[in-house]
CSV table of C-alpha atoms in Angstrom, one decimal:
chain,number,residue,atom,x,y,z
A,17,MET,CA,-5.6,-139.3,-1.9
A,18,SER,CA,-4.9,-142.1,0.1
A,19,ALA,CA,-1.4,-141.6,2.4
A,20,GLY,CA,0.3,-144.2,0.3
A,21,GLY,CA,-0.4,-143.0,-2.7
A,22,GLY,CA,0.6,-139.8,-2.3
A,23,LYS,CA,3.7,-140.9,-0.4
A,24,LYS,CA,4.7,-143.1,-3.2
A,25,ALA,CA,4.8,-140.0,-5.7
A,26,ILE,CA,6.5,-137.6,-3.1
A,27,VAL,CA,9.2,-140.5,-2.7
A,28,ALA,CA,9.7,-140.8,-6.3
A,29,ALA,CA,10.1,-136.8,-6.7
A,30,LEU,CA,12.8,-136.5,-3.7
A,31,THR,CA,14.5,-139.6,-4.9
A,32,ALA,CA,14.8,-138.3,-8.8
A,33,ASN,CA,15.5,-134.6,-7.5
A,34,ALA,CA,18.2,-135.7,-5.1
A,35,GLY,CA,20.1,-137.7,-8.0
A,36,ILE,CA,19.3,-134.7,-10.3
A,37,ALA,CA,20.4,-132.2,-8.4
A,38,ALA,CA,24.0,-133.9,-7.6
A,39,ALA,CA,24.3,-134.4,-11.2
A,40,LYS,CA,23.6,-130.8,-12.1
A,41,PHE,CA,26.1,-129.3,-9.6
A,42,VAL,CA,28.8,-131.7,-11.0
A,43,GLY,CA,27.9,-130.1,-14.7
A,44,ALA,CA,27.7,-126.7,-13.3
A,45,ALA,CA,31.3,-126.8,-12.1
A,46,ILE,CA,32.5,-128.4,-15.4
A,47,THR,CA,31.1,-126.1,-17.6
A,48,GLY,CA,30.5,-123.0,-15.9
A,49,SER,CA,26.6,-123.0,-17.1
A,50,GLY,CA,24.3,-120.4,-15.1
A,51,SER,CA,21.2,-122.5,-16.5
A,52,MET,CA,22.9,-125.6,-15.0
A,53,LEU,CA,23.7,-124.0,-11.7
A,54,ALA,CA,20.2,-122.3,-11.5
A,55,GLU,CA,18.7,-126.0,-12.4
A,56,ALA,CA,20.9,-127.4,-9.7
A,57,VAL,CA,19.6,-125.3,-7.1
A,58,HIS,CA,16.0,-125.5,-8.3
A,59,SER,CA,16.6,-129.4,-7.8
A,60,VAL,CA,17.7,-128.8,-4.4
A,61,ALA,CA,14.7,-126.8,-3.4
A,62,ASP,CA,12.4,-129.5,-4.7
A,63,THR,CA,14.2,-132.4,-3.1
A,64,GLY,CA,14.1,-130.2,0.3
A,65,ASN,CA,10.4,-129.5,-0.6
A,66,GLN,CA,9.5,-133.3,-0.6
A,67,GLY,CA,11.4,-134.0,2.5
A,68,LEU,CA,8.9,-131.1,3.6
A,69,LEU,CA,5.6,-132.8,2.5
A,70,LEU,CA,6.7,-136.1,4.1
A,71,LEU,CA,7.3,-133.9,7.1
A,72,GLY,CA,3.7,-132.5,6.8
A,73,GLN,CA,1.8,-135.9,6.8
A,74,ARG,CA,3.8,-137.3,9.5
A,75,ARG,CA,2.8,-134.6,11.6
A,76,ALA,CA,-0.6,-134.7,10.4
A,77,ALA,CA,-1.1,-138.3,11.8
A,78,LYS,CA,-0.8,-136.7,15.3
A,79,GLU,CA,-3.6,-137.7,17.7
A,80,ALA,CA,-6.2,-134.8,18.4
A,81,THR,CA,-5.7,-133.1,21.8
A,82,GLU,CA,-7.5,-131.3,24.2
A,83,LEU,CA,-5.6,-127.9,22.8
A,84,HIS,CA,-6.4,-128.9,18.9
A,85,PRO,CA,-9.7,-131.1,19.4
A,86,PHE,CA,-10.0,-131.3,15.6
A,87,GLY,CA,-6.6,-132.9,15.1
A,88,TYR,CA,-3.4,-131.7,13.2
A,89,ALA,CA,-4.4,-132.8,9.5
A,90,ARG,CA,-3.7,-129.0,8.4
A,91,ASN,CA,-0.3,-129.6,8.9
A,92,ARG,CA,-0.2,-131.1,5.5
A,93,TYR,CA,-1.6,-127.3,4.2
A,94,PHE,CA,0.6,-125.5,6.4
A,95,TYR,CA,4.0,-127.5,5.0
A,96,SER,CA,2.9,-127.3,1.4
A,97,PHE,CA,2.4,-123.6,2.1
A,98,ILE,CA,5.8,-123.7,3.0
A,99,VAL,CA,7.0,-125.4,0.0
A,100,ALA,CA,5.6,-122.9,-2.4
A,101,LEU,CA,7.7,-120.3,-0.3
A,102,VAL,CA,10.8,-122.2,-0.9
A,103,LEU,CA,10.0,-122.4,-4.4
A,104,PHE,CA,9.5,-118.6,-4.6
A,105,THR,CA,12.6,-117.6,-2.8
A,106,LEU,CA,14.8,-120.2,-3.4
A,107,GLY,CA,14.3,-121.4,-6.5
A,108,SER,CA,13.0,-118.4,-8.6
A,109,GLY,CA,14.9,-115.8,-6.5
A,110,TYR,CA,18.3,-117.0,-7.4
A,111,ALA,CA,17.5,-118.2,-10.7
A,112,ILE,CA,16.6,-114.7,-11.4
A,113,TYR,CA,19.4,-113.3,-9.7
A,114,GLU,CA,22.0,-115.7,-11.5
A,115,GLY,CA,20.1,-114.8,-14.7
A,116,ILE,CA,20.8,-111.0,-14.6
A,117,HIS,CA,24.3,-111.4,-13.8
A,118,LYS,CA,25.0,-114.1,-16.3
A,119,ILE,CA,23.2,-111.7,-18.9
A,120,GLN,CA,25.4,-108.3,-17.7
A,121,HIS,CA,28.7,-110.2,-17.5
A,122,PRO,CA,28.5,-113.3,-19.9
A,123,GLU,CA,31.0,-116.0,-19.6
A,124,GLU,CA,32.1,-118.9,-21.9
A,125,LEU,CA,31.0,-122.0,-21.1
A,126,THR,CA,33.5,-125.2,-20.8
A,127,SER,CA,32.5,-128.5,-22.5
A,128,PRO,CA,28.8,-127.7,-22.9
A,129,ILE,CA,28.3,-131.0,-24.2
A,130,VAL,CA,28.7,-132.2,-20.7
A,131,ALA,CA,25.8,-130.3,-19.8
A,132,ILE,CA,23.6,-131.4,-22.6
A,133,VAL,CA,24.4,-134.9,-21.5
A,134,ILE,CA,23.5,-134.2,-17.7
A,135,LEU,CA,20.2,-132.2,-18.8
A,136,VAL,CA,19.0,-135.1,-21.1
A,137,ILE,CA,19.4,-137.7,-18.5
A,138,ALA,CA,18.1,-135.1,-15.9
A,139,ILE,CA,14.9,-135.1,-18.2
A,140,ALA,CA,14.3,-138.5,-18.4
A,141,LEU,CA,14.3,-138.9,-14.5
A,142,GLU,CA,12.0,-136.2,-14.2
A,143,VAL,CA,9.8,-137.7,-16.8
A,144,TYR,CA,9.5,-140.8,-14.4
A,145,SER,CA,8.8,-138.6,-11.5
A,146,PHE,CA,6.1,-136.7,-13.3
A,147,THR,CA,4.7,-139.8,-14.7
A,148,THR,CA,4.2,-141.2,-11.4
A,149,ALA,CA,2.4,-138.3,-9.9
A,150,VAL,CA,0.0,-138.4,-12.9
A,151,ARG,CA,-0.7,-141.9,-12.4
A,152,GLU,CA,-1.3,-141.3,-8.6
A,153,SER,CA,-3.5,-138.2,-9.4
A,154,ALA,CA,-5.6,-139.7,-12.1
A,155,PRO,CA,-8.2,-141.5,-9.9
A,156,LEU,CA,-8.8,-138.6,-8.1
A,157,LYS,CA,-8.9,-136.4,-10.9
A,158,GLY,CA,-11.9,-138.5,-13.0
A,159,GLU,CA,-13.2,-136.5,-15.8
A,160,ALA,CA,-12.1,-132.9,-14.7
A,161,GLY,CA,-9.1,-131.3,-16.3
A,162,TRP,CA,-5.8,-131.2,-14.7
A,163,TRP,CA,-6.0,-127.4,-14.1
A,164,GLN,CA,-9.4,-128.0,-12.7
A,165,PHE,CA,-8.1,-130.7,-10.3
A,166,ILE,CA,-5.1,-128.5,-9.0
A,167,ARG,CA,-7.5,-125.7,-8.1
A,168,ASN,CA,-10.1,-127.8,-6.7
A,169,SER,CA,-8.3,-130.6,-4.7
A,170,ARG,CA,-8.7,-130.4,-1.1
A,171,SER,CA,-5.6,-132.9,-0.7
A,172,PRO,CA,-2.3,-131.0,-1.2
A,173,GLU,CA,0.7,-133.0,-2.1
A,174,LEU,CA,0.0,-134.2,-5.7
A,175,PRO,CA,-1.2,-130.9,-7.1
A,176,VAL,CA,2.0,-129.8,-5.4
A,177,VAL,CA,4.5,-132.5,-6.9
A,178,LEU,CA,2.2,-132.0,-10.1
A,179,LEU,CA,3.2,-128.2,-10.6
A,180,GLU,CA,6.9,-128.8,-9.3
A,181,ASP,CA,7.8,-131.6,-11.8
A,182,THR,CA,6.1,-129.7,-14.6
A,183,GLY,CA,8.0,-126.6,-13.9
A,184,ALA,CA,11.1,-129.1,-13.6
A,185,LEU,CA,10.8,-130.5,-17.0
A,186,VAL,CA,10.2,-127.3,-18.7
A,187,GLY,CA,12.6,-125.6,-16.9
A,188,LEU,CA,15.2,-128.4,-17.8
A,189,ILE,CA,14.0,-127.6,-21.6
A,190,LEU,CA,14.7,-123.8,-21.1
A,191,ALA,CA,18.3,-124.9,-19.6
A,192,LEU,CA,18.8,-127.0,-22.9
A,193,SER,CA,18.1,-124.6,-25.2
A,194,GLY,CA,20.4,-121.8,-23.4
A,195,VAL,CA,22.9,-124.1,-23.6
A,196,GLY,CA,22.4,-125.2,-27.0
A,197,LEU,CA,21.7,-121.7,-28.2
A,198,THR,CA,25.3,-120.7,-26.7
A,199,MET,CA,26.8,-123.6,-28.5
A,200,ILE,CA,25.4,-122.6,-31.6
A,201,THR,CA,26.0,-119.1,-31.7
A,202,HIS,CA,29.0,-118.9,-29.4
A,203,ASP,CA,27.3,-116.0,-27.5
A,204,PRO,CA,27.2,-117.0,-23.9
A,205,ILE,CA,24.2,-114.6,-23.0
A,206,TRP,CA,22.0,-117.1,-24.2
A,207,ASP,CA,23.0,-119.2,-21.2
A,208,GLY,CA,21.9,-116.2,-18.8
A,209,VAL,CA,18.7,-115.8,-20.8
A,210,GLY,CA,17.9,-119.2,-20.1
A,211,THR,CA,18.7,-119.0,-16.4
A,212,LEU,CA,16.3,-115.9,-16.4
A,213,ALA,CA,13.4,-117.7,-18.1
A,214,ILE,CA,13.9,-120.3,-15.7
A,215,GLY,CA,13.5,-118.0,-12.7
A,216,GLY,CA,10.3,-116.6,-14.3
A,217,LEU,CA,8.7,-119.8,-14.7
A,218,LEU,CA,9.3,-120.9,-10.9
A,219,GLY,CA,8.0,-117.5,-9.8
A,220,VAL,CA,4.8,-118.1,-11.7
A,221,ILE,CA,4.3,-121.7,-10.3
A,222,ALA,CA,5.4,-120.5,-7.1
A,223,VAL,CA,2.9,-117.9,-7.2
A,224,VAL,CA,-0.2,-120.5,-8.1
A,225,LEU,CA,0.8,-122.7,-5.2
A,226,ILE,CA,1.0,-120.2,-2.9
A,227,VAL,CA,-2.4,-118.9,-3.6
A,228,GLU,CA,-3.8,-122.5,-3.4
A,229,MET,CA,-2.3,-123.7,-0.5
A,230,GLN,CA,-3.3,-120.2,1.3
A,231,SER,CA,-6.8,-121.1,0.7
A,232,LEU,CA,-6.6,-124.4,1.8
A,233,LEU,CA,-4.6,-123.4,5.3
A,234,ILE,CA,-7.8,-120.8,5.8
A,235,GLY,CA,-10.2,-123.3,5.1
A,236,GLU,CA,-12.2,-124.4,2.2
A,237,GLY,CA,-15.3,-126.0,2.3
A,238,ALA,CA,-16.9,-128.9,0.3
A,239,THR,CA,-17.0,-129.0,-3.4
A,240,PRO,CA,-20.0,-128.2,-5.5
A,241,GLU,CA,-21.0,-131.8,-6.4
A,242,GLU,CA,-20.1,-132.9,-2.4
A,243,ASN,CA,-22.3,-130.0,-1.3
A,244,GLY,CA,-25.1,-131.0,-3.6
A,245,LYS,CA,-24.8,-134.5,-2.2
A,246,ILE,CA,-24.9,-133.7,1.5
A,247,ARG,CA,-28.1,-131.3,0.9
A,248,ALA,CA,-29.5,-134.4,-1.0
A,249,ASN,CA,-28.7,-136.7,1.8
A,250,LEU,CA,-29.9,-134.8,4.8
A,251,VAL,CA,-33.4,-134.7,3.6
A,252,ASP,CA,-35.7,-137.7,3.6
A,253,ASP,CA,-39.0,-136.0,2.9
A,254,THR,CA,-40.6,-138.1,5.6
A,255,ARG,CA,-38.8,-136.7,8.7
A,256,ILE,CA,-36.2,-133.9,7.4
A,257,ASP,CA,-37.7,-132.0,4.4
A,258,ARG,CA,-35.9,-129.0,4.1
A,259,VAL,CA,-31.9,-127.6,4.8
A,260,ILE,CA,-32.2,-124.4,6.6
A,261,HIS,CA,-28.6,-123.6,6.4
A,262,LEU,CA,-25.5,-125.6,5.7
A,263,LYS,CA,-21.8,-124.6,6.3
A,264,THR,CA,-18.9,-127.1,5.6
A,265,GLN,CA,-15.1,-126.8,6.0
A,266,TYR,CA,-12.1,-129.4,5.5
A,267,LEU,CA,-10.5,-129.8,8.5
A,268,GLY,CA,-7.8,-131.8,6.5
A,269,PRO,CA,-7.7,-133.3,3.0
A,270,GLU,CA,-9.6,-136.3,4.4
A,271,GLU,CA,-11.9,-135.1,7.0
A,272,LEU,CA,-14.8,-132.6,6.5
A,273,LEU,CA,-16.8,-130.7,9.0
A,274,VAL,CA,-20.5,-130.5,8.2
A,275,ALA,CA,-22.5,-128.2,10.1
A,276,ALA,CA,-26.5,-127.8,9.4
A,277,LYS,CA,-29.9,-126.8,10.6
A,278,VAL,CA,-32.8,-128.8,9.1
A,279,GLY,CA,-36.3,-128.7,9.4
A,280,VAL,CA,-38.2,-131.4,11.0
A,281,VAL,CA,-42.0,-132.2,9.8
A,282,PRO,CA,-44.5,-131.4,13.0
A,283,GLY,CA,-45.9,-134.1,15.2
A,284,LEU,CA,-42.4,-136.1,15.8
A,285,ASP,CA,-41.5,-137.1,19.2
A,286,VAL,CA,-38.0,-136.8,20.6
A,287,ALA,CA,-37.0,-140.3,19.7
A,288,ALA,CA,-37.9,-140.0,16.4
A,289,ILE,CA,-36.2,-136.4,15.6
A,290,ALA,CA,-33.2,-138.2,17.3
A,291,ASN,CA,-33.4,-141.4,14.8
A,292,ALA,CA,-33.9,-139.1,11.8
A,293,ILE,CA,-30.6,-137.2,12.7
A,294,ASP,CA,-29.0,-140.2,13.2
A,295,ASP,CA,-30.3,-141.7,9.6
A,296,ALA,CA,-29.3,-138.1,8.1
A,297,GLU,CA,-25.8,-138.5,9.5
A,298,ALA,CA,-25.4,-141.8,7.9
A,299,ARG,CA,-26.7,-141.3,4.9
A,300,VAL,CA,-24.1,-138.3,4.2
A,301,ARG,CA,-21.4,-140.4,5.1
A,302,ALA,CA,-22.3,-142.9,2.8
A,303,ALA,CA,-22.3,-140.3,0.4
A,304,VAL,CA,-19.3,-138.2,1.3
A,305,PRO,CA,-16.9,-140.5,3.0
A,306,ALA,CA,-14.6,-137.1,3.8
A,307,ALA,CA,-17.7,-136.1,6.1
A,308,ARG,CA,-16.6,-137.5,9.4
A,309,VAL,CA,-17.6,-135.0,11.9
A,310,ILE,CA,-21.4,-134.1,11.4
A,311,TYR,CA,-23.1,-131.6,13.8
A,312,LEU,CA,-27.1,-131.2,12.9
A,313,GLU,CA,-29.5,-128.9,14.5
A,314,PRO,CA,-33.3,-129.8,13.9
A,315,ASP,CA,-35.4,-127.0,13.5
A,316,LEU,CA,-39.2,-127.3,14.2
A,317,TYR,CA,-42.0,-125.7,12.2
A,318,ARG,CA,-43.6,-122.7,14.0
A,319,THR,CA,-47.4,-121.4,13.1
A,320,GLU,CA,-48.1,-118.3,13.1
A,321,PRO,CA,-50.4,-117.0,16.0
A,322,ALA,CA,-53.8,-116.1,14.6
A,323,LYS,CA,-54.8,-112.6,14.3
A,324,GLY,CA,-58.0,-111.4,16.0
């Protein structure tokens, strides 16, 4: 993911969510709708989350130091993990609390048509944010499905924005359904049911994000496709003819560490082995551009001593 592409999707989401949050708070104040208030808190959380993603990108750009020789790129994973926690505690937790309260103590809505209008406008703004994220993600997704992209992507921001925007769109539909059913049935309990459903939805999305970001934060290796390319390009069948063992880990979304022991054919002198290692590194970097840090250890064949 290019920094520009990811940043464009984040800024689009931040702008949309800030405007939506303000409109929802006005609507909640006018109507007294729990669904609207839950969605307003959700939008505030999403707006703050986009700010955290931008902060993570900024801190990840710091130069490496003696204390952190591999740099600060994992800040992007850390702040994405914080985003998931905020979504779970603030978004989901508040909506579930408010939903239970509204079901136990239902209150009549005032001017529910105002809520309907605001929710429809919010849906239009969220569609803009969502389509921007989809457009920015499409080149990275390739032929893979969207769920596979979210599970396998080593860049955290676009999967986070995609899941947040999906949750926001579905949440708005749930809020619209809750207010609509309240208007049709004249029973305000439906507003509480809609609020509770929003909380459950956000909880599921937050848990998915927590699991994925925790895995990235601990450290994930190359994808199976990348791993195959690395193994194939380490070997040239003339000087290096086998990969004895290989370990990889993403130091950040665009920086892959490759460490391998490779088998060198007998008879090569030191200069030839050094050239073989240099050429292998060049082939790997050409095949997998993210492989920026490569450590290769040559291993010579050892013949067994003859037994008397």
